[in-house]
XYZ file of N, CA and C in Angstrom:
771
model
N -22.181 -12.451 -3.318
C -20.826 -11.927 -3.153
C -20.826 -10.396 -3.131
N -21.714 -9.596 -3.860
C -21.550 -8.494 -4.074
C -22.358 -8.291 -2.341
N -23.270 -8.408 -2.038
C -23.889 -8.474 -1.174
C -22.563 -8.284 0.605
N -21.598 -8.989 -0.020
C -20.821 -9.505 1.464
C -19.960 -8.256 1.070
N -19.263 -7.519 -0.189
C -18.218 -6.653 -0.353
C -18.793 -5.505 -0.027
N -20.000 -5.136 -0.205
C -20.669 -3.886 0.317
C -20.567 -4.307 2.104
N -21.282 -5.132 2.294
C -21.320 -5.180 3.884
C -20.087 -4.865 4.079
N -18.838 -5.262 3.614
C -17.063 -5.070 4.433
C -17.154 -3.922 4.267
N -17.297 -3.351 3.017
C -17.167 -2.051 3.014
C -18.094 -0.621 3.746
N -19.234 -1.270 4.258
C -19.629 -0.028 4.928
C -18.928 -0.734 6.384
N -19.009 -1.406 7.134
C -17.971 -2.114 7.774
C -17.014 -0.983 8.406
N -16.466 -1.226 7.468
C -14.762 -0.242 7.212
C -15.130 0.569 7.285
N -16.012 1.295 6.862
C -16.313 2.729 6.838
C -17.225 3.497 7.948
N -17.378 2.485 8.805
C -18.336 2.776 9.962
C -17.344 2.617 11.541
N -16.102 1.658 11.052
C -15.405 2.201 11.983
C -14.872 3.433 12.301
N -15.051 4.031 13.684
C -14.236 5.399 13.990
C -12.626 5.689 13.898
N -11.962 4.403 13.857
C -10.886 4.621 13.188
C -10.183 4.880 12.067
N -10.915 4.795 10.874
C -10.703 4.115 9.951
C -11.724 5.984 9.545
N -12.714 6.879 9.873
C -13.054 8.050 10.272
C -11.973 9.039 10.316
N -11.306 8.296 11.149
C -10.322 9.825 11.984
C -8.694 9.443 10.966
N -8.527 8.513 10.511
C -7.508 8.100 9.689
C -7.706 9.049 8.192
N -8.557 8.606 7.745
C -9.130 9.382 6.552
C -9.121 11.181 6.298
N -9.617 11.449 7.810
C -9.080 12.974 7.888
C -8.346 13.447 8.044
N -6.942 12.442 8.803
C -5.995 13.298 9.222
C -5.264 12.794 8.176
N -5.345 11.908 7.467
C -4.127 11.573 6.350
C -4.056 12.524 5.428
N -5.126 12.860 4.951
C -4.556 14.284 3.165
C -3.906 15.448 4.304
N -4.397 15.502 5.632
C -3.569 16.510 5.674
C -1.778 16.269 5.757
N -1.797 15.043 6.453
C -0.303 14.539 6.814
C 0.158 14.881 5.632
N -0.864 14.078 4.195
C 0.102 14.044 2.699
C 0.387 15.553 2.402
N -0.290 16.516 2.673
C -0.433 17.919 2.635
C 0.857 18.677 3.221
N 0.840 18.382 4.098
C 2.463 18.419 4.766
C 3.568 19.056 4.696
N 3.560 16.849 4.426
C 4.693 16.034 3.661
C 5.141 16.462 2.374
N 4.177 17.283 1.500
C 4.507 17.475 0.236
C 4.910 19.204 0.373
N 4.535 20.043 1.039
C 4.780 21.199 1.488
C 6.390 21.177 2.131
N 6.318 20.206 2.658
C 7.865 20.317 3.080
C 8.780 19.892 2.061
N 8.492 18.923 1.489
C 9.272 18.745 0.791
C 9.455 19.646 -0.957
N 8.636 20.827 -1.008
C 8.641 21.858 -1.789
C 10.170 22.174 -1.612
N 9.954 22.894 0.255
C 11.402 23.923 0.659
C 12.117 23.587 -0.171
N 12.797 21.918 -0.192
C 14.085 21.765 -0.757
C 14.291 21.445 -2.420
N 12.876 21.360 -3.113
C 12.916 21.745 -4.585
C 13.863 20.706 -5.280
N 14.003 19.597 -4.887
C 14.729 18.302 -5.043
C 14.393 16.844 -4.332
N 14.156 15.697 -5.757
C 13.744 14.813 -5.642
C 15.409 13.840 -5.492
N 15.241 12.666 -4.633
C 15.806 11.896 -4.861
C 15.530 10.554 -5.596
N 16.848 9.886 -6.538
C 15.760 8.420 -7.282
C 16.548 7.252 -5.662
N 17.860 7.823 -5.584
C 18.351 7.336 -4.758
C 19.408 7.559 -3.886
N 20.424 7.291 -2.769
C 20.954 8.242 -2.334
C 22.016 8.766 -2.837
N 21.968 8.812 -4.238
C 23.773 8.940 -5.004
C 23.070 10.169 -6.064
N 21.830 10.005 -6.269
C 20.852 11.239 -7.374
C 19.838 12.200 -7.086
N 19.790 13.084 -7.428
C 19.277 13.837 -7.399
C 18.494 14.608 -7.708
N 17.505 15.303 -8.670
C 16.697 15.725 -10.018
C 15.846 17.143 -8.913
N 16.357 17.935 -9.684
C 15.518 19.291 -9.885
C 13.538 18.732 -9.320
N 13.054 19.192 -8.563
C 11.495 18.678 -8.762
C 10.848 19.894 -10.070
N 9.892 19.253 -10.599
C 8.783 20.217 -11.244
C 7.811 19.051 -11.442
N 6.282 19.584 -11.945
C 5.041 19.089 -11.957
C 4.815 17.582 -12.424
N 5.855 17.346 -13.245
C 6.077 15.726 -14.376
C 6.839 14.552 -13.261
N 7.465 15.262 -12.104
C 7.777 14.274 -11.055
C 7.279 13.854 -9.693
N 6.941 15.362 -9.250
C 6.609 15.465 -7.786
C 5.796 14.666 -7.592
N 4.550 14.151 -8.191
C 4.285 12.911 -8.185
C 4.608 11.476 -7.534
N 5.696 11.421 -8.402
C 6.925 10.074 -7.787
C 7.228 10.457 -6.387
N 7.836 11.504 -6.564
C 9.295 11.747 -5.481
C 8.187 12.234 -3.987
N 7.156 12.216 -4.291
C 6.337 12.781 -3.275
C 6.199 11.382 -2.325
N 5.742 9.975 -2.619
C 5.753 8.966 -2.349
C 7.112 8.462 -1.293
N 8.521 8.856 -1.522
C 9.332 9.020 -1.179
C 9.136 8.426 0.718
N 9.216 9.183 1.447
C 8.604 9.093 2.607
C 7.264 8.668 3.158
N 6.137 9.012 1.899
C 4.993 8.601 2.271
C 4.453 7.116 2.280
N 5.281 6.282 1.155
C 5.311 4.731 1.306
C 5.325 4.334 2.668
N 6.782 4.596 3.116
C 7.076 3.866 4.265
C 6.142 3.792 5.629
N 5.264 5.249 5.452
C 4.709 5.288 6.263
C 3.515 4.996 6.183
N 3.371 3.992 4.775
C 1.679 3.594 4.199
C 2.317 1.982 4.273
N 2.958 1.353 4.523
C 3.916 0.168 4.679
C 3.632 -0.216 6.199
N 3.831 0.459 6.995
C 4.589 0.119 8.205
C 3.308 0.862 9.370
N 2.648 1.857 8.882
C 1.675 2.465 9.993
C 0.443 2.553 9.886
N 0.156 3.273 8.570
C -1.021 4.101 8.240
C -2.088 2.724 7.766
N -1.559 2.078 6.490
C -2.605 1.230 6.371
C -2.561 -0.229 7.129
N -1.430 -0.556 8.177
C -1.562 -1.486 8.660
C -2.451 -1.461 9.837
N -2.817 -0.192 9.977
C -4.158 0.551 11.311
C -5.199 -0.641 10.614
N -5.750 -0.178 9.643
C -6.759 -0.133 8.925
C -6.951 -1.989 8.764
N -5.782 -2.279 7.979
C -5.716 -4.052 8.083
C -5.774 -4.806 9.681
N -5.751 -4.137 10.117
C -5.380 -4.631 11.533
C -6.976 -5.417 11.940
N -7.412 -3.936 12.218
C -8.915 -3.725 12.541
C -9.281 -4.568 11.827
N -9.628 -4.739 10.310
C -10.638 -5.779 9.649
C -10.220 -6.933 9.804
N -8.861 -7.501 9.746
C -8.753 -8.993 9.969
C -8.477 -9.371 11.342
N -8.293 -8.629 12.232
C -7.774 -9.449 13.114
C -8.390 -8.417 14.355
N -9.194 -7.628 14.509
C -9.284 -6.830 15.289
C -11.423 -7.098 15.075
N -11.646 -7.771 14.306
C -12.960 -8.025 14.217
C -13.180 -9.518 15.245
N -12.306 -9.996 14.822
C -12.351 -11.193 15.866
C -12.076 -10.962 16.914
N -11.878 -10.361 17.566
C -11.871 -9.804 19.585
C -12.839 -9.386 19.955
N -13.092 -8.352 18.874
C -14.643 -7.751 19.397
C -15.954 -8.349 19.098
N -15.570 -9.975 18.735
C -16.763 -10.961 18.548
C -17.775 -10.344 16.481
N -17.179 -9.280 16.252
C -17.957 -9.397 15.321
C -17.723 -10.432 14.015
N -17.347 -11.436 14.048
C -17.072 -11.993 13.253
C -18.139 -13.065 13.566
N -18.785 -13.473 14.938
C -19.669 -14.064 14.932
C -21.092 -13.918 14.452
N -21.010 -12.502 14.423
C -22.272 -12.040 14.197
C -22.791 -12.373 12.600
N -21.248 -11.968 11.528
C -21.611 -13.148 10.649
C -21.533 -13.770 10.332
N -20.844 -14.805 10.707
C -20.796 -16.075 10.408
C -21.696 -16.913 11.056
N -22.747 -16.405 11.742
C -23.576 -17.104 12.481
C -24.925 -17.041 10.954
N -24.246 -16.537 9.936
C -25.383 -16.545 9.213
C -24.941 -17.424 8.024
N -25.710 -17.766 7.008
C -25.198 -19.002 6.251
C -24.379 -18.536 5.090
N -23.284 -17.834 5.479
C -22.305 -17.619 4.727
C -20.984 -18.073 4.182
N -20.416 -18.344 2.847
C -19.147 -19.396 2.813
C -18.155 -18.422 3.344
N -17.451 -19.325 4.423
C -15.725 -18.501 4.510
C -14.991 -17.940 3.910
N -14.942 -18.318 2.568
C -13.763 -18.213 1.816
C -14.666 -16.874 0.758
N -16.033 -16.786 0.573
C -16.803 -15.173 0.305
C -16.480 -14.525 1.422
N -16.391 -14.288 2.332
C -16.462 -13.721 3.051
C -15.438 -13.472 3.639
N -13.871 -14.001 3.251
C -12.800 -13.554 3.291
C -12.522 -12.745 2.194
N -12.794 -12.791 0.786
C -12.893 -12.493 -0.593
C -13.043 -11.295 -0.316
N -14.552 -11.327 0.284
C -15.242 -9.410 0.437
C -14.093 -8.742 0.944
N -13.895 -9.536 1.956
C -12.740 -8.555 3.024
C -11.445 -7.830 2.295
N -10.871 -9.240 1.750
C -9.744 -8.566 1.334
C -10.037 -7.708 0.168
N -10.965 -7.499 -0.611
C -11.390 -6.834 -1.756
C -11.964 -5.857 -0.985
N -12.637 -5.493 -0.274
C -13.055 -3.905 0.742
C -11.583 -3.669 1.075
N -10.997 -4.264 1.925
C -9.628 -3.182 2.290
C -8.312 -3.354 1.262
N -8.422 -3.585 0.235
C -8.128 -2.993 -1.291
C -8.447 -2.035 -1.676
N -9.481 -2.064 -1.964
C -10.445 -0.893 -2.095
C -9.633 0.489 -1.443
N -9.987 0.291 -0.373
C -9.852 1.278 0.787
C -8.125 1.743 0.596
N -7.062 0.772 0.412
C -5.873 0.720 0.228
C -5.639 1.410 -0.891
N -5.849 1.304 -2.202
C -6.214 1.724 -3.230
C -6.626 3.539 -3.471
N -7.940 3.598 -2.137
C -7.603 5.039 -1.625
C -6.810 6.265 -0.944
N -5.687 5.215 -0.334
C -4.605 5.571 0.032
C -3.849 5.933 -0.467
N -3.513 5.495 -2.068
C -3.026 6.005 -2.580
C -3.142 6.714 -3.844
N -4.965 7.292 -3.846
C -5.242 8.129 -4.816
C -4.944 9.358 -4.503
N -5.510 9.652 -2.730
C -5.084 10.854 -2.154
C -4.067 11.532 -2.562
N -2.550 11.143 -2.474
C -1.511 11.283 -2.206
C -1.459 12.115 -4.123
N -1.887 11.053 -5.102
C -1.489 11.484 -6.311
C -2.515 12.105 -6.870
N -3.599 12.365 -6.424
C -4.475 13.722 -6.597
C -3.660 15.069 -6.014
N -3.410 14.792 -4.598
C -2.705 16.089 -4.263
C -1.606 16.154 -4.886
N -0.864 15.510 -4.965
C 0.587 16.122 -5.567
C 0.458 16.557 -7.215
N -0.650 16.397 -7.775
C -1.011 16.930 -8.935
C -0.803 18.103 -8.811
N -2.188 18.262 -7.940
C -2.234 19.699 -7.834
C -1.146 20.487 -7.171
N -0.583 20.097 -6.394
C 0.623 20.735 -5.378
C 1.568 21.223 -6.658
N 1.732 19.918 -7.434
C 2.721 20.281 -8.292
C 2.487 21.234 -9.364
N 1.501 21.043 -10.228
C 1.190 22.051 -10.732
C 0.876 23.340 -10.448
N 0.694 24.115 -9.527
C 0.496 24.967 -8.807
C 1.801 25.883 -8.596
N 2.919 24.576 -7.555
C 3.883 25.478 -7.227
C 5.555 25.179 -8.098
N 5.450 24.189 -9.152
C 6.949 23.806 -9.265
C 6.512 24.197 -11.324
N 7.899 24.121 -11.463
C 7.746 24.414 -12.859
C 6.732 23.353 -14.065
N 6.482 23.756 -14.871
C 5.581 22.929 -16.060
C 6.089 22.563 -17.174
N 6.975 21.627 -17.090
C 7.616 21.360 -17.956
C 6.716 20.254 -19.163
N 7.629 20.615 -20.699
C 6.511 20.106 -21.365
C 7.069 18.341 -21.436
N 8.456 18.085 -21.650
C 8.847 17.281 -21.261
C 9.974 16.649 -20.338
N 10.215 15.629 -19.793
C 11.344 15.316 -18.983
C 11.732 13.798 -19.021
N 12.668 13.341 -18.447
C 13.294 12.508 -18.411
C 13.234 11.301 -16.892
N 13.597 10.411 -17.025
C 13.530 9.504 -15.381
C 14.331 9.224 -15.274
N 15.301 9.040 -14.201
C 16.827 8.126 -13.782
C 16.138 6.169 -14.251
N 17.783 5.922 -14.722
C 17.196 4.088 -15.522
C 16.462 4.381 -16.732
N 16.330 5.522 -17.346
C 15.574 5.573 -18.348
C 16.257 5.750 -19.416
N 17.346 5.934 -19.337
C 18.441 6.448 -20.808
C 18.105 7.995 -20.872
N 18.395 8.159 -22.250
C 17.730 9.657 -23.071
C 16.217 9.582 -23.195
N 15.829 8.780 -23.029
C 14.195 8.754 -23.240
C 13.425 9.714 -22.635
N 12.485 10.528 -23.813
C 11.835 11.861 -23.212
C 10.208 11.511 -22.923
N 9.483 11.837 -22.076
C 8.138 11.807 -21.970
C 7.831 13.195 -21.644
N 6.683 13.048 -22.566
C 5.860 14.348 -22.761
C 4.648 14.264 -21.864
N 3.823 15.239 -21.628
C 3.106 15.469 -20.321
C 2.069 14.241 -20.505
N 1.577 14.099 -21.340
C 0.843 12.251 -21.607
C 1.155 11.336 -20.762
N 2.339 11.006 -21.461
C 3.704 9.726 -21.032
C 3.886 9.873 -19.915
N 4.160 11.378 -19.367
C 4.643 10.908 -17.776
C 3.600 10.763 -16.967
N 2.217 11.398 -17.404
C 1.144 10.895 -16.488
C 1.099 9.293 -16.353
N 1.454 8.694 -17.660
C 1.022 7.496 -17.694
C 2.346 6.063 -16.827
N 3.544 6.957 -17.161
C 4.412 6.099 -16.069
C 3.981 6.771 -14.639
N 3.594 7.842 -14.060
C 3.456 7.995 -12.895
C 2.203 7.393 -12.300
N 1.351 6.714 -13.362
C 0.477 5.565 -12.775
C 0.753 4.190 -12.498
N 1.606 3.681 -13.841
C 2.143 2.901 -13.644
C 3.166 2.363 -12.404
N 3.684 3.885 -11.845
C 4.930 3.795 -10.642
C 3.530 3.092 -9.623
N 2.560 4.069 -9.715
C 1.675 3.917 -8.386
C 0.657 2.472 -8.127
N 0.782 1.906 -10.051
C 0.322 0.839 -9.885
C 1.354 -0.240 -9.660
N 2.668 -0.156 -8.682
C 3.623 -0.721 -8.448
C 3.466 -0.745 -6.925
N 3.461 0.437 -6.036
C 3.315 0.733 -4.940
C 2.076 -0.417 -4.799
N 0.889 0.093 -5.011
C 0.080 -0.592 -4.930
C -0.335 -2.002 -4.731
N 0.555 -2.544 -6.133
C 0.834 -4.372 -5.818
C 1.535 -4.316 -4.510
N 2.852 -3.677 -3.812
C 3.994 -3.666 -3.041
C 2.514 -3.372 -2.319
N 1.562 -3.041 -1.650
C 1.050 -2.437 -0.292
C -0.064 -4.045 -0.491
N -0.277 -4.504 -1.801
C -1.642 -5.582 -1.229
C -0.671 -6.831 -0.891
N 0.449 -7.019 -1.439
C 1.697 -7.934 -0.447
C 1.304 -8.001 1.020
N 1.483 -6.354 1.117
C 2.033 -6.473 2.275
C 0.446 -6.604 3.331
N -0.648 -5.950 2.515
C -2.056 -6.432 3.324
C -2.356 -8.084 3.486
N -1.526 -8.861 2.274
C -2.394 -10.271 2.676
C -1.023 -10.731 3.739
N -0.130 -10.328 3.631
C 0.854 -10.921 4.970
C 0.460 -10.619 6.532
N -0.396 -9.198 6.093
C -0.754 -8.650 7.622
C -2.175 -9.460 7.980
N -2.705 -9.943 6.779
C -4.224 -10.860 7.018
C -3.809 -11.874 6.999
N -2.542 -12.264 6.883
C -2.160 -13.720 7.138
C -1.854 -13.455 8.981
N -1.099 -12.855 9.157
C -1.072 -12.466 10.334
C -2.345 -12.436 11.462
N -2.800 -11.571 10.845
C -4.257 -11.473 11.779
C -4.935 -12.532 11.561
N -4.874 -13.284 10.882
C -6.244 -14.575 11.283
C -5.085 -15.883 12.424
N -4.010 -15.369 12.238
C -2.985 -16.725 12.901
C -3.094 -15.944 14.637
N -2.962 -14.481 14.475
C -2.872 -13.882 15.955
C -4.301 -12.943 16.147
N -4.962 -13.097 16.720
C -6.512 -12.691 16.684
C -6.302 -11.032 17.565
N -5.113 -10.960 18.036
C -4.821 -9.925 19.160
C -4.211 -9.171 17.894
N -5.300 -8.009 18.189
C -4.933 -6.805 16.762
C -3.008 -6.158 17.517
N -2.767 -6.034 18.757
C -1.725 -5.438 19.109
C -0.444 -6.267 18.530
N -1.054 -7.786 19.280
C 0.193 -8.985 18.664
C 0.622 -8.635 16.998
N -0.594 -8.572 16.450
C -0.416 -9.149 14.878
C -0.018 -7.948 14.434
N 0.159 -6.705 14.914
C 0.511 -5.230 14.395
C 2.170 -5.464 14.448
N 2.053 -5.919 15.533
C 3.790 -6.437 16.120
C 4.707 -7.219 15.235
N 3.737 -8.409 14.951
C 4.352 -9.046 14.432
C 4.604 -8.606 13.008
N 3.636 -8.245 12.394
C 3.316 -7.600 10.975
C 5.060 -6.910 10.654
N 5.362 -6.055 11.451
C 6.283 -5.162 11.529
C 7.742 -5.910 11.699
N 7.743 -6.651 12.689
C 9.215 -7.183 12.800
C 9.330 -8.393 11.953
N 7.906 -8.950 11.177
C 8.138 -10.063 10.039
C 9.033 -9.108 8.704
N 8.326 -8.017 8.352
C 8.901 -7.049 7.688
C 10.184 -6.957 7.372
N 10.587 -6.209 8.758
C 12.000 -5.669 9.236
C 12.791 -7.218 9.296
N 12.322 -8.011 9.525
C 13.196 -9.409 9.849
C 13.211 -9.740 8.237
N 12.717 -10.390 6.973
C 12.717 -10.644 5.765
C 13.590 -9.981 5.119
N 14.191 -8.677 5.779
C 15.484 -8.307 4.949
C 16.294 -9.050 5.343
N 17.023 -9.683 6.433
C 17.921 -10.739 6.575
C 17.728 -12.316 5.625
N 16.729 -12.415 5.221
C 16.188 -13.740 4.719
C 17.074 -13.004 3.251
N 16.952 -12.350 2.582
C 17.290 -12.050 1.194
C 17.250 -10.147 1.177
N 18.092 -9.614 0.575
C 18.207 -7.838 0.139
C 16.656 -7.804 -0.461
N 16.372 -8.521 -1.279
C 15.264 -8.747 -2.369
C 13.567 -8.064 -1.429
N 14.155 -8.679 -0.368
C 12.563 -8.098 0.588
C 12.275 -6.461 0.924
N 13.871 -5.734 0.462
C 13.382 -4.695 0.781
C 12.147 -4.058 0.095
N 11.956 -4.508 -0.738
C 10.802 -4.165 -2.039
C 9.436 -3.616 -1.498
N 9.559 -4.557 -0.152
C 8.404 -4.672 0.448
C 8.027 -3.386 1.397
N 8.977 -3.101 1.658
C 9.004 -1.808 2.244
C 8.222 -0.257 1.337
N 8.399 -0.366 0.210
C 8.110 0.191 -0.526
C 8.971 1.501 -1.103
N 10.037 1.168 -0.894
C 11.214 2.079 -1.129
C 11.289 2.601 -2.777
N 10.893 3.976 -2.824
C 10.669 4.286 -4.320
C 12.059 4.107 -5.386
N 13.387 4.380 -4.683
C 14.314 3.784 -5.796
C 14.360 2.272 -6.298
N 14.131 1.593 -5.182
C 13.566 0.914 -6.035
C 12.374 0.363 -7.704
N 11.098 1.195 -6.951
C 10.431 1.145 -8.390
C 10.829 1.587 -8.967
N 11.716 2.634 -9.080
C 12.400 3.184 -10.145
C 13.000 2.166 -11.267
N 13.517 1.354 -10.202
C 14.170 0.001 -11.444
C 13.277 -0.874 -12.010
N 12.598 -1.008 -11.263
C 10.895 -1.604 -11.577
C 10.635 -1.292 -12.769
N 10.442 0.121 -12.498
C 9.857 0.883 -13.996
C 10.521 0.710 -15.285
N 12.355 0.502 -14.764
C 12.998 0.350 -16.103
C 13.481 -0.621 -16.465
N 12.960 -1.900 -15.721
C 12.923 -2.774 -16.070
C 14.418 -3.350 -15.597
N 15.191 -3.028 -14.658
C 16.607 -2.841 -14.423
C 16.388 -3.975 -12.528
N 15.061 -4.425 -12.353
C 15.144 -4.879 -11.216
C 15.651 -6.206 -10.677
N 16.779 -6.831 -10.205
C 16.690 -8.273 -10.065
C 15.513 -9.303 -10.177
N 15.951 -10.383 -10.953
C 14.807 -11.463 -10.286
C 14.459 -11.643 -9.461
N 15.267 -12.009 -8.620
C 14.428 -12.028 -7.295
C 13.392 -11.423 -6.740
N 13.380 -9.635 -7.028
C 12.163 -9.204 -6.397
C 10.653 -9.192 -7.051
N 11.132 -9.865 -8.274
C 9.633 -9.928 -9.007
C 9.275 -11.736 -8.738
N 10.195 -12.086 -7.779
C 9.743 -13.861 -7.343
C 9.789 -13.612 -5.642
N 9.991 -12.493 -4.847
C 9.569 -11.482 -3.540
C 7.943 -10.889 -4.124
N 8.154 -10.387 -4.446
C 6.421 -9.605 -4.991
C 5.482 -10.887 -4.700
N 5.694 -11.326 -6.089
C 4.437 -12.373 -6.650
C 4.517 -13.301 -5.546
N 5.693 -14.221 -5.116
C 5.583 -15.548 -4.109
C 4.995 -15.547 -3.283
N 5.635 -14.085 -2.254
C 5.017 -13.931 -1.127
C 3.456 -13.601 -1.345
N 2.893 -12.831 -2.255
C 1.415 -12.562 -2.329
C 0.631 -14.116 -2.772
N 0.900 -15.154 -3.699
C 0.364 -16.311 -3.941
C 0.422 -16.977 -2.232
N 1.433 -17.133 -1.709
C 1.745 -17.906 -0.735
C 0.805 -17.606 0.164
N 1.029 -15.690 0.781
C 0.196 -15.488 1.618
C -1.529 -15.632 1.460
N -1.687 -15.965 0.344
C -2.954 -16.018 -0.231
C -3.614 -17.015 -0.407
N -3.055 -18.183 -0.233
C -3.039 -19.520 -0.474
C -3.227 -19.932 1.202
N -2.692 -19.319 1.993
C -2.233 -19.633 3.504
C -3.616 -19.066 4.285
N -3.914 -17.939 3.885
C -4.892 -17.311 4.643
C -5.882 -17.975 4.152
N -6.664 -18.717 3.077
C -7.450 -19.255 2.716
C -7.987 -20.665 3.573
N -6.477 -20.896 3.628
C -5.960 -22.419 4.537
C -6.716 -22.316 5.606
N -5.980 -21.121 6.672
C -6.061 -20.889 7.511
C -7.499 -20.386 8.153
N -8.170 -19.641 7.239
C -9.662 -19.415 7.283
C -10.883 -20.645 7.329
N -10.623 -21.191 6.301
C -11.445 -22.665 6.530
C -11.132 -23.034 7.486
N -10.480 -23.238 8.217
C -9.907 -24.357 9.514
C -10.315 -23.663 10.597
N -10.260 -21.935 10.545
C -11.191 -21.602 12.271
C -11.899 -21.765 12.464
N -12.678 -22.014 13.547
C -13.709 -21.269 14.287
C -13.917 -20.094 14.679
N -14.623 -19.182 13.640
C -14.598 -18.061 14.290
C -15.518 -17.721 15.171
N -16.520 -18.754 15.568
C -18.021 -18.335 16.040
C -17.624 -18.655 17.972
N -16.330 -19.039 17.639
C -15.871 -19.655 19.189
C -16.379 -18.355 20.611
């Protein structure tokens, strides 16, 4: 097993896409967070507002950058490994060797975790530093949904991991729906397509799906524990389901076709 997660992962890392993604993203996050200095104000949602300094920018930096780690950036990346390996025949190459399916789906989705996972260290390495650098240093502060409750520079490091270990669950959702996708549509363009308007379409099914999007006022409620049921039975369902499905669905191809 360890054997098959290294192979995905140099894999991944040997594609030229997945190359040129990697370089141009810290700068995009680089930006994104530069611009959003000018206006020296975070939103939790569209009714609030909060002063930025070093204990938030963090959060509020994510803001825009979700959506576009949701919907573009890492669905490149998912594309290519599940469903974009099977066109270009490399999927025969190993499975022509005596390997179980279901390892070798395992590796996969555990390499572009991995890789996903790096997506969003970038973002909160830089805005560390961004923040500390250019916005005030406060010793403690406060969160919207939080009451009076104060966190000191500790505490807020430790909810601003926690926010990111939220995003995070919200982005491997949304990778095993797009690998559910790609093993059902083998055409990396189709399954990018579809990936996107399954998305955008699941907000009509229930409000609860917006979650999936990765909309940070939301985690905000997340964090304070203020979130409907429903989206913590949106989170988990859809990830068991899609996970359960792609498994299904993996045993039953032929990929060597």
């Amino acid at each position: 097993m360890k054997e098959l997660i290294i192979s995905e992962w140099e894999r991944a890392w040997g594609r030229k896409k997945t190359q040129m993604l990697l370089i141009v993203y810290p700068v995009l996050v680089f930006l994104m967070e530069v611009f959003m200095l000018q206006f020296g104000v975070g939103f939790y949602d569209m009714e609030h507002e909060v002063a930025l300094h070093a204990l938030n920018f963090p959060l509020f930096s994510l803001r825009d950058l979700s959506l576009l780690l949701v919907f573009v950036i890492a669905p490149m990346l998912w594309v290519d490994s599940f469903s974009g390996e099977y066109s270009t025949g490399a999927y025969r190459m190993v499975l022509i060797r005596p390997y179980s399916k279901g390892k070798l789906l395992a590796a996969k989705w555990v390499s572009q975790a991995a890789l996903t996972g790096i997506l969003l260290l970038i973002p909160f390495v830089m805005s560390q530093i961004v923040g500390w650098i250019n916005l005030p240093n406060p010793s403690v502060t406060t969160f919207f949904y939080e009451g009076a409750e104060r966190y000191d520079m500790g505490e807020a490091l430790l909810y601003q991991l926690c926010f990111y270990g939220w995003i995070f669950l919200i982005l491997l959702v949304c990778q095993s729906v797009c690998a559910l996708l790609g093993t059902w549509m083998p055409n990396p363009i189709l399954s990018f397509l579809a990936y996107a308007g399954g998305l955008i379409g699941s907000i009509y099914l229930s409000d609860s799906f917006i979650i999936l999007f990765g909309h940070t006022d939301e985690v905000f409620r997340l964090m304070a524990g203020k979130a409907e049921v429903s989206v913590y039975y949106v989170l988990f369902g859809t990830l068991v389901v899609s996970l359960v499905s792609i498994y299904g669905s993996w045993k039953k191809k032929d990929w060597v076709k």
